[in-house]
CSV table of C-alpha atoms and ligand atoms in Angstrom, one decimal:
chain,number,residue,atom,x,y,z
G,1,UNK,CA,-2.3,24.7,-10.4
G,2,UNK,CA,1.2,26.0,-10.9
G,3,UNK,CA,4.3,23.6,-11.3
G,4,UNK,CA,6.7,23.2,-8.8
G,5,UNK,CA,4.1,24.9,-6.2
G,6,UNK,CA,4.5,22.0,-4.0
G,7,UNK,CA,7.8,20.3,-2.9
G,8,UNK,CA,7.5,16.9,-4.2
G,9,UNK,CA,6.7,14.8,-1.1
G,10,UNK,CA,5.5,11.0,-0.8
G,11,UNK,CA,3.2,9.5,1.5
G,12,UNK,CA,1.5,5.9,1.6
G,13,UNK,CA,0.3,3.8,4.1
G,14,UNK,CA,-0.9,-0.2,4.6
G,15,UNK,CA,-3.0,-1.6,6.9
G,16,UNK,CA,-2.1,-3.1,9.9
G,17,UNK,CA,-4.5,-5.5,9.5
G,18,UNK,CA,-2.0,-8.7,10.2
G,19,UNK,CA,0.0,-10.6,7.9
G,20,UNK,CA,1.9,-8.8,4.8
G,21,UNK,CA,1.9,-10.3,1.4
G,22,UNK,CA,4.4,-10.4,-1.3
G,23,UNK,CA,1.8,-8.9,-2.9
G,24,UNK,CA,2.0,-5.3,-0.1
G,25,UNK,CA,5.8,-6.5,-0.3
G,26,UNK,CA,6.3,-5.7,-3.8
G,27,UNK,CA,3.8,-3.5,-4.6
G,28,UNK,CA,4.0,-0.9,-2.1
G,29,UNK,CA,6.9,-1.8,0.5
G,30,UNK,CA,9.7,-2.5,-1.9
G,31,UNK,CA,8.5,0.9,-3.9
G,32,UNK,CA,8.4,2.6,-0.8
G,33,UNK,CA,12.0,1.7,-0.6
G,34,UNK,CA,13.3,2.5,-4.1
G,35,UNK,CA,11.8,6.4,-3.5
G,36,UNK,CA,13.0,6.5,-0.1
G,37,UNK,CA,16.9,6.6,-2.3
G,38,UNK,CA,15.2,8.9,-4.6
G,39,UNK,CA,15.0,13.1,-4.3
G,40,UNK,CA,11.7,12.8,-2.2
G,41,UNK,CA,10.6,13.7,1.0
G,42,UNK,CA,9.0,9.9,2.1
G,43,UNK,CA,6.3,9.6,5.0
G,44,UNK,CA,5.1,6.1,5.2
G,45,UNK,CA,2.2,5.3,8.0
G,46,UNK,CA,1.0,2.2,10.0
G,47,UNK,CA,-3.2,2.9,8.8
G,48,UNK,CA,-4.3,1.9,12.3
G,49,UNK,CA,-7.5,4.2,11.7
G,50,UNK,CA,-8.4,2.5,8.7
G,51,UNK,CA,-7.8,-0.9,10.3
G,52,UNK,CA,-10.4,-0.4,12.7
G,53,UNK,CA,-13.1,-0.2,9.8
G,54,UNK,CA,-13.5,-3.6,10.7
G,55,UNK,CA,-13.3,-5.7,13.7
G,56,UNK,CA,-9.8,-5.8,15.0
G,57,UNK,CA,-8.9,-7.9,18.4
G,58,UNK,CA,-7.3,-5.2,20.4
G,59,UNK,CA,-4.1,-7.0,21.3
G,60,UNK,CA,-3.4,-8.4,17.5
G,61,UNK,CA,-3.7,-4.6,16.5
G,62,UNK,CA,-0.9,-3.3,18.8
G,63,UNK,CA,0.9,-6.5,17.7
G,64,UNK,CA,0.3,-5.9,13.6
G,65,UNK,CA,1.1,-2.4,14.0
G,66,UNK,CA,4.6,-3.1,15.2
G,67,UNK,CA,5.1,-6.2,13.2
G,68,UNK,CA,4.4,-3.6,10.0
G,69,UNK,CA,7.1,-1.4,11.5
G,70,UNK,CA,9.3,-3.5,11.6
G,71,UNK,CA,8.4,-5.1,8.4
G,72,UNK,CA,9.1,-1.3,7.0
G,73,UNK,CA,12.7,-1.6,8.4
G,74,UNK,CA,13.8,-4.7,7.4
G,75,UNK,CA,12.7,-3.9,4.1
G,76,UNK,CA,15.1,-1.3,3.7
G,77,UNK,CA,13.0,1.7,5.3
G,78,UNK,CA,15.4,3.9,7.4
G,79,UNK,CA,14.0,5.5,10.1
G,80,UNK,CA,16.3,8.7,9.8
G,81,UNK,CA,15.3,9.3,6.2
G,82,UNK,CA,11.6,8.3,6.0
G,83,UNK,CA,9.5,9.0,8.5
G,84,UNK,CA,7.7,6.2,9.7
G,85,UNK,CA,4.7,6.7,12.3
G,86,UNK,CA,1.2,5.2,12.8
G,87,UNK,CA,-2.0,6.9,11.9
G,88,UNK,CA,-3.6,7.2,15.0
G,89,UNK,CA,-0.8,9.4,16.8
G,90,UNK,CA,-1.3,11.9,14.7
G,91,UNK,CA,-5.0,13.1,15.6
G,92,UNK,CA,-4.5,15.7,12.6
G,93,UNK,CA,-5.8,12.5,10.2
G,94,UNK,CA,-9.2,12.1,11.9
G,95,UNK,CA,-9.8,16.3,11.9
G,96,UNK,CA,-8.9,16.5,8.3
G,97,UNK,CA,-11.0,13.4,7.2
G,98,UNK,CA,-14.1,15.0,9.0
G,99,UNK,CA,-13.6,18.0,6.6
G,100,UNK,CA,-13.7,15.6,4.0
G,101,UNK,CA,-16.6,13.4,5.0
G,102,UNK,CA,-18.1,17.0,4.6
G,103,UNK,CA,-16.6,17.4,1.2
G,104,UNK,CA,-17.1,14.2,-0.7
G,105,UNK,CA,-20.3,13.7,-2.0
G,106,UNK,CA,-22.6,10.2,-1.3
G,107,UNK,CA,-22.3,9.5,-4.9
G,108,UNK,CA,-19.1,9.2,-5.4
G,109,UNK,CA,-18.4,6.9,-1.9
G,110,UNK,CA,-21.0,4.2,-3.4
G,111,UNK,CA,-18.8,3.8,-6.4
G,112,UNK,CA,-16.3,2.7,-4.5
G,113,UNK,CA,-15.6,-1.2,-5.8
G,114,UNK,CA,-13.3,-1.7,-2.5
G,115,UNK,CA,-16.4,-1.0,-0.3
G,116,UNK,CA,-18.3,-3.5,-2.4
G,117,UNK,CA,-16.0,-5.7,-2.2
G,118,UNK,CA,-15.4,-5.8,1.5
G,119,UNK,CA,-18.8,-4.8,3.1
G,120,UNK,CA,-20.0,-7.8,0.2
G,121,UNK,CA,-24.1,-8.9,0.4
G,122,UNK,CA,-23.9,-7.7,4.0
G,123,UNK,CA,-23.5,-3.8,3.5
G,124,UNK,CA,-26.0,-2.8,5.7
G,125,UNK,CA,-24.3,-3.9,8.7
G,126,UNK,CA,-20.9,-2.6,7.5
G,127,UNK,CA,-19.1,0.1,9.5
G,128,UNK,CA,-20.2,3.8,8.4
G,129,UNK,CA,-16.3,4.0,8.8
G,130,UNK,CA,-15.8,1.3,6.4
G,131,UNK,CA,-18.3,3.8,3.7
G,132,UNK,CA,-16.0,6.7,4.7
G,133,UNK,CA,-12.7,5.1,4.2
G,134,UNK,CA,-11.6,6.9,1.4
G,135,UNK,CA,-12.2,10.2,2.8
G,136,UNK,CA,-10.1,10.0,5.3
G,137,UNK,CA,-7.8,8.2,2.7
G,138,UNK,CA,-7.7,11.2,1.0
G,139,UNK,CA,-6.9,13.3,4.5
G,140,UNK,CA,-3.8,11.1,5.1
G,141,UNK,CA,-2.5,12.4,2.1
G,142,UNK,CA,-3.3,15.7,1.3
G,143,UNK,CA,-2.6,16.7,4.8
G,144,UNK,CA,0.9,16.1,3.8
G,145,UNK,CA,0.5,18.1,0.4
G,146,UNK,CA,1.4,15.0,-0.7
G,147,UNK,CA,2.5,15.2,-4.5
G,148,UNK,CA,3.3,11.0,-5.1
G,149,UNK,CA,1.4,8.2,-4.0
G,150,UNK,CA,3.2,4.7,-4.6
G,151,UNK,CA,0.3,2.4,-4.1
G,152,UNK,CA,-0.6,-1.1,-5.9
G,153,UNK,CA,-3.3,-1.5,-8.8
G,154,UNK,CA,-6.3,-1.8,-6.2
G,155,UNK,CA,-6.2,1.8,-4.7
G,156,UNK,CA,-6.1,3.3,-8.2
G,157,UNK,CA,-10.1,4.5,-7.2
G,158,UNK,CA,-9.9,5.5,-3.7
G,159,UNK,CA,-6.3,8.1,-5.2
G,160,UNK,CA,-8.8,9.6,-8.3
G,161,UNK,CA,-11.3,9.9,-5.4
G,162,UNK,CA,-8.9,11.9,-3.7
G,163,UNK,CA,-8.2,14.5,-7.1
G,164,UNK,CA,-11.5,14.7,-6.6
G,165,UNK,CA,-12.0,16.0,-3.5
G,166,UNK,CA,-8.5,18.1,-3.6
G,167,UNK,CA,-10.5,19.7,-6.4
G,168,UNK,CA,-13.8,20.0,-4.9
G,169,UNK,CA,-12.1,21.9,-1.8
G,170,UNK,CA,-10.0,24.1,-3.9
G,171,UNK,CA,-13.3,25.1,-5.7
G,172,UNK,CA,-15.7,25.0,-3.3
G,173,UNK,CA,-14.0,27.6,-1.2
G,174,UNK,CA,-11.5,29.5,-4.3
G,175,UNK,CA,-8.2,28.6,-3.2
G,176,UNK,CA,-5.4,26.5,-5.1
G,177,UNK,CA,-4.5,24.8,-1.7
G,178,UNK,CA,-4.3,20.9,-1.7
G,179,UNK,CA,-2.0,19.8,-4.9
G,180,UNK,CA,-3.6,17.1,-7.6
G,181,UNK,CA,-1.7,14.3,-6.1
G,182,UNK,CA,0.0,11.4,-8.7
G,183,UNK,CA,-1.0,8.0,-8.5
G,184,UNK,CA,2.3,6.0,-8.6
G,185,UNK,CA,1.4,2.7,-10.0
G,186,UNK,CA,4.7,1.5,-11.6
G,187,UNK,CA,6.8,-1.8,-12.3
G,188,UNK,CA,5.9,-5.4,-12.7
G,189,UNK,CA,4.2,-5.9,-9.7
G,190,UNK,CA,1.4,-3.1,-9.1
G,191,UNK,CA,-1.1,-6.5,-8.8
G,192,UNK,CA,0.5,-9.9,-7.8
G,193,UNK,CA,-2.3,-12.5,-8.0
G,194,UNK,CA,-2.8,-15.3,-6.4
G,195,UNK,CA,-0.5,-18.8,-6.7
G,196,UNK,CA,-4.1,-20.4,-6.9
G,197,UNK,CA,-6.1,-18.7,-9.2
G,198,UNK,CA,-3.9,-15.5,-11.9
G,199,UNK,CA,-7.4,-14.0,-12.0
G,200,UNK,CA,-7.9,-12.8,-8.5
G,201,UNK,CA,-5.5,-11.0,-6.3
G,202,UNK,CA,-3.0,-11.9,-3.7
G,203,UNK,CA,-4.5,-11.0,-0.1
G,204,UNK,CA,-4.2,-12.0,3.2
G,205,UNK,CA,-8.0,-12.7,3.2
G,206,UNK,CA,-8.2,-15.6,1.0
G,207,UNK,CA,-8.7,-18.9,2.9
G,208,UNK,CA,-6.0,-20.8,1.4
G,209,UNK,CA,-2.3,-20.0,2.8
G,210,UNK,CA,-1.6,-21.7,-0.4
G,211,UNK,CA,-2.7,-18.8,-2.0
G,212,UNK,CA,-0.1,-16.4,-1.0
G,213,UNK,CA,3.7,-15.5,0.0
G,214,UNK,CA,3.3,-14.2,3.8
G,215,UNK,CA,6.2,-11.9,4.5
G,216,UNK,CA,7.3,-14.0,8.1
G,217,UNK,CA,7.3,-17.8,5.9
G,218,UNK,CA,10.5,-19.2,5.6
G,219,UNK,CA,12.5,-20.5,3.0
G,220,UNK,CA,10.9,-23.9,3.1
G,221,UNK,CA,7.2,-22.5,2.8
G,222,UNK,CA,8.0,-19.9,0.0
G,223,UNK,CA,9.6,-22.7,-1.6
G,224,UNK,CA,6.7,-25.2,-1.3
G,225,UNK,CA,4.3,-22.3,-2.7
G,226,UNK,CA,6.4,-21.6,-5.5
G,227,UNK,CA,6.7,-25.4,-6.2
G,228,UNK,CA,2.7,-26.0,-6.0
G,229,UNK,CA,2.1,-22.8,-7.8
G,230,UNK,CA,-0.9,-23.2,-10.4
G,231,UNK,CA,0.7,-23.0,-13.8
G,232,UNK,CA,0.0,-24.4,-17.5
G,233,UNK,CA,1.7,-26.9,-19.6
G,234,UNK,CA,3.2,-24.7,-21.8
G,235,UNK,CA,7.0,-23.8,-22.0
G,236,UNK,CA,7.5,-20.0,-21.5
G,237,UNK,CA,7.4,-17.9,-24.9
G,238,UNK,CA,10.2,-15.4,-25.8
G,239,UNK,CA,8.0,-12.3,-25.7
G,240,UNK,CA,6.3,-10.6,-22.7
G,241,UNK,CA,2.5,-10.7,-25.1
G,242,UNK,CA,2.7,-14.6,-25.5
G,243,UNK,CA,1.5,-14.5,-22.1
G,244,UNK,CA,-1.4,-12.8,-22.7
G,245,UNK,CA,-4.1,-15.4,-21.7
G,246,UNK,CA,-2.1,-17.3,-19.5
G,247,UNK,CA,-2.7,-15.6,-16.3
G,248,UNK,CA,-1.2,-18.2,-13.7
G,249,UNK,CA,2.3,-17.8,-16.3
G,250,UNK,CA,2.1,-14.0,-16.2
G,251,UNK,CA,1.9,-13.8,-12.5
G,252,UNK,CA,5.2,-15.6,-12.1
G,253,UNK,CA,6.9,-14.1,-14.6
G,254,UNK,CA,5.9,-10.5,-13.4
G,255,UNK,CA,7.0,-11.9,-9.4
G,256,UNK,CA,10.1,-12.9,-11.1
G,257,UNK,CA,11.1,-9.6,-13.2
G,258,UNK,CA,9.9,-7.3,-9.8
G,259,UNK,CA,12.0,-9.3,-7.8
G,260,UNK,CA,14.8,-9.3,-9.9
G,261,UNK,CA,14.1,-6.0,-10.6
G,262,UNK,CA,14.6,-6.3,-14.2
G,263,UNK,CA,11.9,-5.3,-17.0
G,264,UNK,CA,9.2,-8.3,-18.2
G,265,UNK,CA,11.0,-8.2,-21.7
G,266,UNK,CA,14.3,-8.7,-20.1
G,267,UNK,CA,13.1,-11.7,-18.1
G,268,UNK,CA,11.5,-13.0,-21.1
G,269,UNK,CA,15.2,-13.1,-23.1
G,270,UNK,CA,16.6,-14.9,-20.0
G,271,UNK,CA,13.6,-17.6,-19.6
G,272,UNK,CA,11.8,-17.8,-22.7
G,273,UNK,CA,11.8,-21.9,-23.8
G,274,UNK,CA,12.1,-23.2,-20.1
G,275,UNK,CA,9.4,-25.0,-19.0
G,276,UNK,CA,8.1,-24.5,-15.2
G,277,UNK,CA,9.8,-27.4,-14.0
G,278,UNK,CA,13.1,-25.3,-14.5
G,279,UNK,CA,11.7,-21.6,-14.0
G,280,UNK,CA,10.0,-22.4,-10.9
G,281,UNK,CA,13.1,-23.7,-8.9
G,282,UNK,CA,14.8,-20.5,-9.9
G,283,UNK,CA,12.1,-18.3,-8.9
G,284,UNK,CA,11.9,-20.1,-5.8
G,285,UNK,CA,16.1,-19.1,-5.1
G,286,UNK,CA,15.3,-16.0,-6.1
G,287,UNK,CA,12.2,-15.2,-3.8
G,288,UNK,CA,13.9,-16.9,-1.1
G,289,UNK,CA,17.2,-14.9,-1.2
G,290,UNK,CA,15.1,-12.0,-1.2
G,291,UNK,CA,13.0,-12.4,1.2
G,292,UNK,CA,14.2,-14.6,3.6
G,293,UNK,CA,16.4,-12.0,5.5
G,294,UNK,CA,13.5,-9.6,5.9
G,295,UNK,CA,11.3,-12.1,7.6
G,296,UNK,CA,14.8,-13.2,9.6
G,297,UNK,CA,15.1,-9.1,10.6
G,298,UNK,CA,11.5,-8.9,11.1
G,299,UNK,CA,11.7,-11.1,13.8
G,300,UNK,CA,14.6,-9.7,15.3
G,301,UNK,CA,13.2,-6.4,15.3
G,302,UNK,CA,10.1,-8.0,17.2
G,303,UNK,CA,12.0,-8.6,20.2
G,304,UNK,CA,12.8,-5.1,20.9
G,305,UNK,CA,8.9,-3.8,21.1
G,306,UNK,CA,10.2,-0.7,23.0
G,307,UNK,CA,12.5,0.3,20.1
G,308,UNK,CA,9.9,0.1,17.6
G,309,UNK,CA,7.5,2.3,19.9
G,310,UNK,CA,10.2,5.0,20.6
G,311,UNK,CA,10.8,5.2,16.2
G,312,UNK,CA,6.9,5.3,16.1
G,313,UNK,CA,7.0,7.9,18.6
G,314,UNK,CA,9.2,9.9,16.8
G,315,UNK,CA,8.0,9.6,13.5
G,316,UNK,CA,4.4,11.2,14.8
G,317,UNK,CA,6.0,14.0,16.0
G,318,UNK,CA,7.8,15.2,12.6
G,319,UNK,CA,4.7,13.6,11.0
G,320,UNK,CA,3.0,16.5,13.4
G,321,UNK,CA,5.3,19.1,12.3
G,322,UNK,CA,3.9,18.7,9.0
G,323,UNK,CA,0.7,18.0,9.6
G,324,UNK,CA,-0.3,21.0,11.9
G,325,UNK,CA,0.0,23.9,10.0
G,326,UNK,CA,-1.9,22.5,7.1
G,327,UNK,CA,-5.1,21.6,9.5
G,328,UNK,CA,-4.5,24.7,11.1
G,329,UNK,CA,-4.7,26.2,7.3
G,330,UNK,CA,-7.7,24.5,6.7
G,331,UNK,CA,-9.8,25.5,9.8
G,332,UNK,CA,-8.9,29.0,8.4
G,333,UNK,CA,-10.1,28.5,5.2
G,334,UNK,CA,-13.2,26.6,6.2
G,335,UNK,CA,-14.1,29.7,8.8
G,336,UNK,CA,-13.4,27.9,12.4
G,337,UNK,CA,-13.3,30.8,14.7
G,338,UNK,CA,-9.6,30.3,16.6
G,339,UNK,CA,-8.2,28.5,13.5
D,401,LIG,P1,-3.6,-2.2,2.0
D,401,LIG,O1,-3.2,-2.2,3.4
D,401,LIG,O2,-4.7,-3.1,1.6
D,401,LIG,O3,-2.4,-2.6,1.1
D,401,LIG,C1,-1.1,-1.9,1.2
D,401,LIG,C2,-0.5,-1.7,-0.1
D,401,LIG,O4,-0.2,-3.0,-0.7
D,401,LIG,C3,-0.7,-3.0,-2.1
D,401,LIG,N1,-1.1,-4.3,-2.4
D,401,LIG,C4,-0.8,-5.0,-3.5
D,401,LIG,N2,0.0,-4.6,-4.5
D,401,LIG,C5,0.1,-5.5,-5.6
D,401,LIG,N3,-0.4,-6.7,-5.6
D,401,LIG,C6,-1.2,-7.1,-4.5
D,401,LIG,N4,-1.8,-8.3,-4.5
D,401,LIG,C7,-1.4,-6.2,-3.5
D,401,LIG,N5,-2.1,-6.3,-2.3
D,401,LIG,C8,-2.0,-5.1,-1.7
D,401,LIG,C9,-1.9,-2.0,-2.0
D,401,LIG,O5,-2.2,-1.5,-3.3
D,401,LIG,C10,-1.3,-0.9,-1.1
D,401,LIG,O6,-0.5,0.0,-1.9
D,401,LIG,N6,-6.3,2.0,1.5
D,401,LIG,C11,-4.9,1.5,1.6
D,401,LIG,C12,-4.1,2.0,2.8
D,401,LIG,C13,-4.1,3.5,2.8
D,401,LIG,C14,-3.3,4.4,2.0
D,401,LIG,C15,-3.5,5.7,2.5
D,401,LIG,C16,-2.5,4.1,0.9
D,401,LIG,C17,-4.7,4.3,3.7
D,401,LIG,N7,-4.4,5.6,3.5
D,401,LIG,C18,-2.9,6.8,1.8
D,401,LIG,C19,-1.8,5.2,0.3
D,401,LIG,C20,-2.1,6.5,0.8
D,401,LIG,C21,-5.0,-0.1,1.8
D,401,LIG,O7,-6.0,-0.6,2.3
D,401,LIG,O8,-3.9,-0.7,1.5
């Protein structure tokens, strides 16, 4: 594929599955932010279609949707420079993923770890959908001719899944049409883990609230989690790789230098010798000042839902400017007759 064939372009999504983490705060949102400044064209969407691949309560979907939209904006998303829409409004996703469910093979989808994962011992009474996920993954972004892909450390497989099935059309039918799309998995943060347990990642699913930094707590509770935060009784080394098997350590100091936004090393000059009981008050200041005033602005934006429905609105319809002509390009090369 030729350089420079493609205008560099950005798309990602999250789930509106309820309740953001600092882990979808500072592995995707804040990112989402920092290339919104940058010389990109940035299209960030409210996965409402991928939601549904399991059970969602009607009423708490329409609510998460516009609690992630808002959670967008008082990040620092700007609805005039991004565009910022949900999935389902733009029917163009679900067209373009049923090309793909015809293009990915059965092989690859059952290498999927995230399927595993989520359909667990159960998998037979998972959702087809929840199988298919990744196709119409891939479909979100390549009917963008997305070229970047800011996403955290756990959708590294579903975004080579997607090469592969940009590939696989391009081949399949001789045509250089859907770009190789680049995985943007960058910074400190690409996998905060959990304040329990450094070896398994921050989510909104784990049963302990403990657990995790929820984007609407306030400063006393992302204080409190800081304060209880699982550590060791070490004193913090000098260099980044004296934190190699200290897991619970690493996690903290990676949330610190993210949030800070400052390199590991250069956190590691700043902190190296102080033990928790002097780190972790500061990290608690820090995570507080930060984010604080977005759950504050989230829930100001919440009181306006007709606001947040009107940005939505318009964001699907330049989403749909976009969108169109590259469906309409792929009926065409596919052989739909009217295409
Ligand atoms: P989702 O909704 O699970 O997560 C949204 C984003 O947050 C990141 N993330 C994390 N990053 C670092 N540490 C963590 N503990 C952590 N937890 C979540 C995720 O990596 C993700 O970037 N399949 C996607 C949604 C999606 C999408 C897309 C993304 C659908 N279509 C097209 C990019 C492009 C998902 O379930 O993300």
């Amino acid at each position: 594929m030729s350089e420079g064939q493609f205008t560099p372009r950005v798309f990602s999504g999250i789930q509106p599955s309820g309740g953001l983490t600092l882990g979808n705060y500072l592995g995707a949102m804040k990112r989402f932010v920092d290339m919104q400044e940058d010389a990109y064209e940035t299209i960030y969407c409210m996965v409402d279609l991928h939601a549904i691949t399991v059970w969602q309560d009607p009423a708490k979907l329409r609510h998460a949707t516009r609690e992630l939209c808002a959670g967008f904006i008082a990040a620092g998303l700007d609805p005039e420079k991004s565009i910022l829409f949900n999935q389902s409004q733009v029917a163009e996703h679900a067209q373009l993923g049923w090309i793909f469910n015809c293009v990915a093979r059965m092989g690859w989808m059952k290498r999927m770890t995230q399927f595993k994962d989520k359909a667990g011992k159960n998998a037979e009474n998972a959702s087809l959908g929840l199988f298919g996920y990744p196709a119409l993954m891939a479909a979100d972004i390549l009917l963008y001719h997305t070229t970047h892909v800011p996403v955290g450390e756990d959708q590294k497989q579903h975004l080579e899944l997607t090469r592969d099935i940009a590939i696989k059309f391009n081949n399949d039918f001789g045509v250089d049409f859907f770009p190789i799309t680049e995985p943007v998995i960058e910074g400190a943060a690409t996998r905060v883990m959990s304040l329990r347990d450094g070896t398994k990642k921050m989510s909104k699913s784990d049963p302990s609230d403990m657990s995790r930094i929820n984007l609407t707590d306030d400063a006393d509770a992302i204080a409190k989690k800081i304060r209880k935060a699982k550590t060791d009784p070490e004193p913090l080394p000098s260099e980044f790789k004296g934190l190699e098997d200290r897991p619970e350590a690493r996690n903290l100091v990676n949330i610190y230098a993210a949030l800070s936004d400052q390199s590991v090393d250069a956190v590691m000059l700043e902190v190296g010798g102080q033990q928790f009981g002097q780190f972790k008050p500061m990290l608690a200041d820090l995570a507080v000042d930060k984010l604080a005033p977005i759950s504050g602005e989230m829930s100001r934006l919440m009181e306006d839902p007709g606001e947040i429905d009107r940005i939505l609105a318009g964001g699907a319809n330049r989403a749909r400017a976009i969108a169109t002509p590259i469906l309409q390009k792929t009926y065409e090369i596919v052989g739909m007759v009217g295409a």
